Each structure stands twice: as structure tokens, then as C-alpha cells.
Amino acid sequence: MPDRPTSEPSVPEASGDGALSRRSRRIPEATVARLPVYLRSLLEVAETNTVTISSERLAEMAGVNAAKVRKDLSYLGSYGTRGVGYDVEYLLFQISRELGLTQDWPVVIVGIGNLGHALANYKGFSARGFRVVALVDADRGKVGEQVGGIAVRHLDDLPAIAAAEGVAIGIVATPASAAQDVADRLVAAGVTSILNFAPSVISVPKGVSLRKVDLSIELQILSFYQQRRAGLPTLPDPAEAAGVG
């Protein structure tokens, strides 16, 4: 089973106005956020040549309840078969299509420091339909450097790169101080989807999609749970410290 289905399995699908209304039906953001988790779980079971999967099993793998799985998948027009479950191959196709993974999305990475190098060398992007077409940095000393088989270009070349490559997604991997300027340049170049790895809050105009990945915040959340698990002391409740109650 390939990581990214490229053709539709031979499973009947609704046609006409019904199919159109399903494709245009609004899917809640919470459901969209869970679809990649379902996809990952399905890829895992597909590797074992599993043909069907129940909503209960998929829910267990995804860390949600079965009712939520069934509700989420109903937005895709997939309802499974009672007593049988969902066809794994077809469900993989449906979710991949809904997430846009059956298409090719040109990506530019801006900021070729340690994180930028790691992202440029990550092979998982292409397996999911995200093709890194350009690497960009403001440091002219890095221009021409080969990273992941791609030569680094200067930030000033961004408009030309976006136009020539049809860049759909921009990844910001710069220091915090440069993130907003880079986002502004991406938007000005016509890029309408931005993934921000910089440890800063940036703003984009209406019509531009922005997602943030803050590794330090995730580590701090893990630290919270690790501290609780280890039974380490935390700050006393202010009310208790003041002798209130």
C-alpha cells in the first residue's frame, strides 16, 4: 500500500448532485484535525494487508471514541457496513482526497538553519504529496549551498520562485525576529498557505491559511505532565498560601 494513493480504487461512488453536495459540505475544523490521525492509523493497518477496519478499532488507534469516528467519516460520505466496518483501501483514498494529498503541492522553505536543513532533508514530505521546490535564506553566504539536492536561493528571489514554481505552501523556519517579514513576503508573492515553525506569533491577511508549530510549547506541556508523573512539588495554590478557605 503506497503512502499516498494516486488513483481511485474500484469502489462505486455517488455521482451527480449528491456527490457535489457532499464535496461542498462544510467539514468542522475539529474533524479536519483528526483526519490525518485516521490516515496514519489506516496506513499502519494497510501494511498488514488488513482489508476492513471497524470504527471501534480505528477509534482505539486514533485515541477517540467510535461515535466520533463514525460522525467524522460521515462528512466524507463514508458510512461503513454494519458488521463489516470500513474498506481500508477506499477509506485511505477518501481521506487522502479530502486532505488534498492526491495532488502535488509545491513547497518553499524559508530559513535554512538547523531546522531548515532538517525539513529540507525530510523524505516524508514527498511521500504525502508535498514537493519541496525551493529553499530560501536571507544570508547570502548560504546561497548556492546544496541541501537535500536543492540549491539555496536568496530571499529576494522569492517572488520569482513563487511565480515560476506555483508555490502553494510556504514554511517559515527562521528566527522569531524575521518571521513576520518572511510571512509578509510570502503573502506578497501569492502564497496562500503558511506553516510557521518560528517561535513567534505572526499575522496574515484574510484568505491566507496559517498554521503554527511551536516545539518549545509542546515540550513545556510534556514537562507539565512529566512533573505530575514524577510527583515533583509545584507552586502552592495562592489561596492556600494566603490561608484563605
GROMACS .gro file of C-alpha atoms in nm:
model
  245
    1MET     CA    1   0.000   0.000   0.000
    2PRO     CA    2   0.159   0.331  -0.108
    3ASP     CA    3   0.184   0.617   0.141
    4ARG     CA    4  -0.017   0.840  -0.089
    5PRO     CA    5  -0.290   0.682  -0.302
    6THR     CA    6  -0.270   0.827  -0.654
    7SER     CA    7  -0.568   0.661  -0.817
    8GLU     CA    8  -0.917   0.582  -0.701
    9PRO     CA    9  -0.984   0.220  -0.603
   10SER     CA   10  -1.257   0.042  -0.793
   11VAL     CA   11  -1.528   0.123  -0.540
   12PRO     CA   12  -1.860   0.271  -0.656
   13GLU     CA   13  -1.910   0.634  -0.564
   14ALA     CA   14  -2.214   0.854  -0.576
   15SER     CA   15  -2.243   1.081  -0.876
   16GLY     CA   16  -2.447   1.383  -0.977
   17ASP     CA   17  -2.583   1.643  -0.738
   18GLY     CA   18  -2.541   1.417  -0.435
   19ALA     CA   19  -2.166   1.384  -0.486
   20LEU     CA   20  -2.134   1.757  -0.550
   21SER     CA   21  -2.319   1.847  -0.231
   22ARG     CA   22  -2.102   1.608  -0.029
   23ARG     CA   23  -1.779   1.759  -0.165
   24SER     CA   24  -1.903   2.113  -0.090
   25ARG     CA   25  -2.032   2.023   0.256
   26ARG     CA   26  -1.850   2.209   0.531
   27ILE     CA   27  -1.632   1.984   0.746
   28PRO     CA   28  -1.574   2.107   1.105
   29GLU     CA   29  -1.217   2.210   1.189
   30ALA     CA   30  -1.201   1.952   1.468
   31THR     CA   31  -1.283   1.679   1.217
   32VAL     CA   32  -1.022   1.808   0.973
   33ALA     CA   33  -0.765   1.795   1.254
   34ARG     CA   34  -0.847   1.428   1.318
   35LEU     CA   35  -0.837   1.314   0.954
   36PRO     CA   36  -0.454   1.296   0.943
   37VAL     CA   37  -0.464   1.081   1.258
   38TYR     CA   38  -0.710   0.843   1.094
   39LEU     CA   39  -0.492   0.839   0.783
   40ARG     CA   40  -0.183   0.746   0.983
   41SER     CA   41  -0.374   0.466   1.157
   42LEU     CA   42  -0.508   0.333   0.828
   43LEU     CA   43  -0.162   0.331   0.671
   44GLU     CA   44  -0.044   0.127   0.967
   45VAL     CA   45  -0.314  -0.140   0.928
   46ALA     CA   46  -0.279  -0.138   0.549
   47GLU     CA   47   0.082  -0.252   0.591
   48THR     CA   48  -0.054  -0.573   0.748
   49ASN     CA   49  -0.282  -0.629   0.445
   50THR     CA   50  -0.592  -0.567   0.655
   51VAL     CA   51  -0.893  -0.532   0.425
   52THR     CA   52  -1.152  -0.382   0.659
   53ILE     CA   53  -1.146  -0.197   0.989
   54SER     CA   54  -1.422  -0.132   1.242
   55SER     CA   55  -1.498   0.213   1.380
   56GLU     CA   56  -1.409   0.077   1.724
   57ARG     CA   57  -1.062  -0.034   1.613
   58LEU     CA   58  -0.995   0.291   1.426
   59ALA     CA   59  -1.113   0.488   1.729
   60GLU     CA   60  -0.879   0.293   1.956
   61MET     CA   61  -0.582   0.362   1.730
   62ALA     CA   62  -0.671   0.731   1.695
   63GLY     CA   63  -0.743   0.787   2.063
   64VAL     CA   64  -1.107   0.891   2.023
   65ASN     CA   65  -1.443   0.718   2.062
   66ALA     CA   66  -1.617   0.515   1.792
   67ALA     CA   67  -1.914   0.752   1.767
   68LYS     CA   68  -1.678   1.038   1.684
   69VAL     CA   69  -1.507   0.829   1.415
   70ARG     CA   70  -1.840   0.745   1.252
   71LYS     CA   71  -1.950   1.109   1.267
   72ASP     CA   72  -1.620   1.235   1.121
   73LEU     CA   73  -1.623   0.984   0.836
   74SER     CA   74  -1.985   1.063   0.754
   75TYR     CA   75  -1.868   1.407   0.639
   76LEU     CA   76  -1.672   1.223   0.371
   77GLY     CA   77  -1.979   1.027   0.269
   78SER     CA   78  -1.834   0.709   0.416
   79TYR     CA   79  -2.064   0.511   0.644
   80GLY     CA   80  -1.909   0.165   0.651
   81THR     CA   81  -2.101  -0.161   0.651
   82ARG     CA   82  -2.272  -0.293   0.962
   83GLY     CA   83  -2.090  -0.599   1.092
   84VAL     CA   84  -1.802  -0.547   0.849
   85GLY     CA   85  -1.665  -0.199   0.900
   86TYR     CA   86  -1.485   0.027   0.654
   87ASP     CA   87  -1.290  -0.078   0.347
   88VAL     CA   88  -0.933   0.025   0.436
   89GLU     CA   89  -0.814   0.095   0.082
   90TYR     CA   90  -1.117   0.305  -0.010
   91LEU     CA   91  -1.112   0.494   0.319
   92LEU     CA   92  -0.744   0.573   0.262
   93PHE     CA   93  -0.836   0.715  -0.076
   94GLN     CA   94  -1.129   0.917   0.061
   95ILE     CA   95  -0.928   1.077   0.340
   96SER     CA   96  -0.627   1.141   0.115
   97ARG     CA   97  -0.850   1.308  -0.140
   98GLU     CA   98  -1.027   1.520   0.122
   99LEU     CA   99  -0.691   1.635   0.263
  100GLY     CA  100  -0.567   1.716  -0.087
  101LEU     CA  101  -0.295   1.451  -0.071
  102THR     CA  102  -0.379   1.310  -0.412
  103GLN     CA  103  -0.248   1.636  -0.557
  104ASP     CA  104   0.101   1.779  -0.585
  105TRP     CA  105   0.171   2.081  -0.362
  106PRO     CA  106   0.489   2.282  -0.434
  107VAL     CA  107   0.652   2.396  -0.107
  108VAL     CA  108   0.918   2.657  -0.032
  109ILE     CA  109   1.117   2.650   0.292
  110VAL     CA  110   1.239   2.989   0.415
  111GLY     CA  111   1.522   2.987   0.667
  112ILE     CA  112   1.793   2.728   0.615
  113GLY     CA  113   1.938   2.696   0.962
  114ASN     CA  114   1.943   2.372   1.159
  115LEU     CA  115   1.565   2.331   1.142
  116GLY     CA  116   1.551   2.431   0.778
  117HIS     CA  117   1.818   2.171   0.696
  118ALA     CA  118   1.622   1.902   0.878
  119LEU     CA  119   1.299   1.991   0.700
  120ALA     CA  120   1.471   2.004   0.361
  121ASN     CA  121   1.614   1.656   0.413
  122TYR     CA  122   1.288   1.504   0.540
  123LYS     CA  123   1.168   1.247   0.285
  124GLY     CA  124   0.819   1.222   0.430
  125PHE     CA  125   0.702   1.539   0.255
  126SER     CA  126   0.718   1.396  -0.095
  127ALA     CA  127   0.551   1.074   0.017
  128ARG     CA  128   0.247   1.279   0.122
  129GLY     CA  129   0.231   1.500  -0.186
  130PHE     CA  130   0.434   1.796  -0.063
  131ARG     CA  131   0.716   1.866  -0.309
  132VAL     CA  132   0.988   2.098  -0.180
  133VAL     CA  133   1.074   2.307  -0.484
  134ALA     CA  134   1.292   2.578  -0.329
  135LEU     CA  135   1.499   2.668  -0.026
  136VAL     CA  136   1.538   3.035   0.061
  137ASP     CA  137   1.752   3.228   0.309
  138ALA     CA  138   1.838   3.593   0.374
  139ASP     CA  139   2.205   3.508   0.431
  140ARG     CA  140   2.389   3.549   0.101
  141GLY     CA  141   2.665   3.328   0.240
  142LYS     CA  142   2.425   3.033   0.217
  143VAL     CA  143   2.317   3.100  -0.140
  144GLY     CA  144   2.424   2.816  -0.367
  145GLU     CA  145   2.460   2.567  -0.081
  146GLN     CA  146   2.309   2.228  -0.167
  147VAL     CA  147   2.063   2.092   0.090
  148GLY     CA  148   1.863   1.782   0.012
  149GLY     CA  149   1.965   1.814  -0.352
  150ILE     CA  150   1.831   2.171  -0.382
  151ALA     CA  151   2.042   2.486  -0.410
  152VAL     CA  152   1.962   2.760  -0.157
  153ARG     CA  153   1.845   3.086  -0.312
  154HIS     CA  154   1.823   3.437  -0.169
  155LEU     CA  155   1.509   3.571  -0.006
  156ASP     CA  156   1.489   3.845  -0.270
  157ASP     CA  157   1.423   3.574  -0.529
  158LEU     CA  158   1.104   3.463  -0.353
  159PRO     CA  159   0.854   3.637  -0.589
  160ALA     CA  160   1.021   3.485  -0.895
  161ILE     CA  161   1.036   3.142  -0.732
  162ALA     CA  162   0.670   3.151  -0.631
  163ALA     CA  163   0.563   3.252  -0.980
  164ALA     CA  164   0.781   3.000  -1.162
  165GLU     CA  165   0.708   2.703  -0.935
  166GLY     CA  166   0.347   2.783  -0.847
  167VAL     CA  167   0.432   2.761  -0.476
  168ALA     CA  168   0.126   2.664  -0.272
  169ILE     CA  169   0.275   2.640   0.076
  170GLY     CA  170   0.547   2.836   0.250
  171ILE     CA  171   0.728   2.700   0.555
  172VAL     CA  172   0.879   2.962   0.788
  173ALA     CA  173   1.183   2.821   0.971
  174THR     CA  174   1.352   3.150   1.054
  175PRO     CA  175   1.443   3.312   1.386
  176ALA     CA  176   1.146   3.478   1.556
  177SER     CA  177   1.261   3.828   1.463
  178ALA     CA  178   1.238   3.755   1.090
  179ALA     CA  179   0.916   3.552   1.086
  180GLN     CA  180   0.665   3.832   1.024
  181ASP     CA  181   0.871   3.984   0.743
  182VAL     CA  182   0.902   3.643   0.578
  183ALA     CA  183   0.528   3.582   0.612
  184ASP     CA  184   0.458   3.922   0.455
  185ARG     CA  185   0.692   3.838   0.166
  186LEU     CA  186   0.525   3.501   0.113
  187VAL     CA  187   0.182   3.659   0.103
  188ALA     CA  188   0.305   3.932  -0.136
  189ALA     CA  189   0.443   3.656  -0.360
  190GLY     CA  190   0.100   3.495  -0.379
  191VAL     CA  191   0.149   3.210  -0.132
  192THR     CA  192  -0.181   3.143   0.044
  193SER     CA  193  -0.085   2.871   0.296
  194ILE     CA  194   0.187   2.919   0.558
  195LEU     CA  195   0.329   2.681   0.818
  196ASN     CA  196   0.516   2.873   1.088
  197PHE     CA  197   0.790   2.698   1.288
  198ALA     CA  198   0.934   3.025   1.422
  199PRO     CA  199   0.876   3.082   1.796
  200SER     CA  200   0.666   3.392   1.741
  201VAL     CA  201   0.310   3.495   1.666
  202ILE     CA  202   0.263   3.624   1.313
  203SER     CA  203  -0.041   3.763   1.137
  204VAL     CA  204  -0.164   3.710   0.784
  205PRO     CA  205  -0.447   3.872   0.589
  206LYS     CA  206  -0.787   3.715   0.539
  207GLY     CA  207  -0.780   3.441   0.278
  208VAL     CA  208  -0.437   3.311   0.385
  209SER     CA  209  -0.424   2.991   0.590
  210LEU     CA  210  -0.176   2.991   0.879
  211ARG     CA  211  -0.070   2.700   1.099
  212LYS     CA  212   0.185   2.720   1.380
  213VAL     CA  213   0.418   2.452   1.513
  214ASP     CA  214   0.585   2.564   1.835
  215LEU     CA  215   0.819   2.292   1.958
  216SER     CA  216   0.901   2.477   2.281
  217ILE     CA  217   0.533   2.491   2.378
  218GLU     CA  218   0.491   2.120   2.314
  219LEU     CA  219   0.796   2.047   2.527
  220GLN     CA  220   0.661   2.265   2.808
  221ILE     CA  221   0.331   2.075   2.800
  222LEU     CA  222   0.523   1.747   2.821
  223SER     CA  223   0.723   1.893   3.110
  224PHE     CA  224   0.398   1.965   3.296
  225TYR     CA  225   0.281   1.604   3.269
  226GLN     CA  226   0.627   1.465   3.342
  227GLN     CA  227   0.641   1.671   3.662
  228ARG     CA  228   0.299   1.542   3.769
  229ARG     CA  229   0.400   1.185   3.691
  230ALA     CA  230   0.722   1.217   3.889
  231GLY     CA  231   0.535   1.363   4.188
  232LEU     CA  232   0.758   1.670   4.199
  233PRO     CA  233   0.635   1.966   4.406
  234THR     CA  234   0.458   2.250   4.228
  235LEU     CA  235   0.383   2.605   4.341
  236PRO     CA  236   0.121   2.616   4.618
  237ASP     CA  237  -0.224   2.743   4.543
  238PRO     CA  238  -0.226   3.123   4.611
  239ALA     CA  239  -0.541   3.092   4.823
  240GLU     CA  240  -0.384   2.818   5.033
  241ALA     CA  241  -0.063   3.016   5.076
  242ALA     CA  242  -0.266   3.315   5.199
  243GLY     CA  243  -0.458   3.098   5.442
  244VAL     CA  244  -0.789   3.161   5.267
  245GLY     CA  245  -1.061   2.898   5.291
   0.00000   0.00000   0.00000
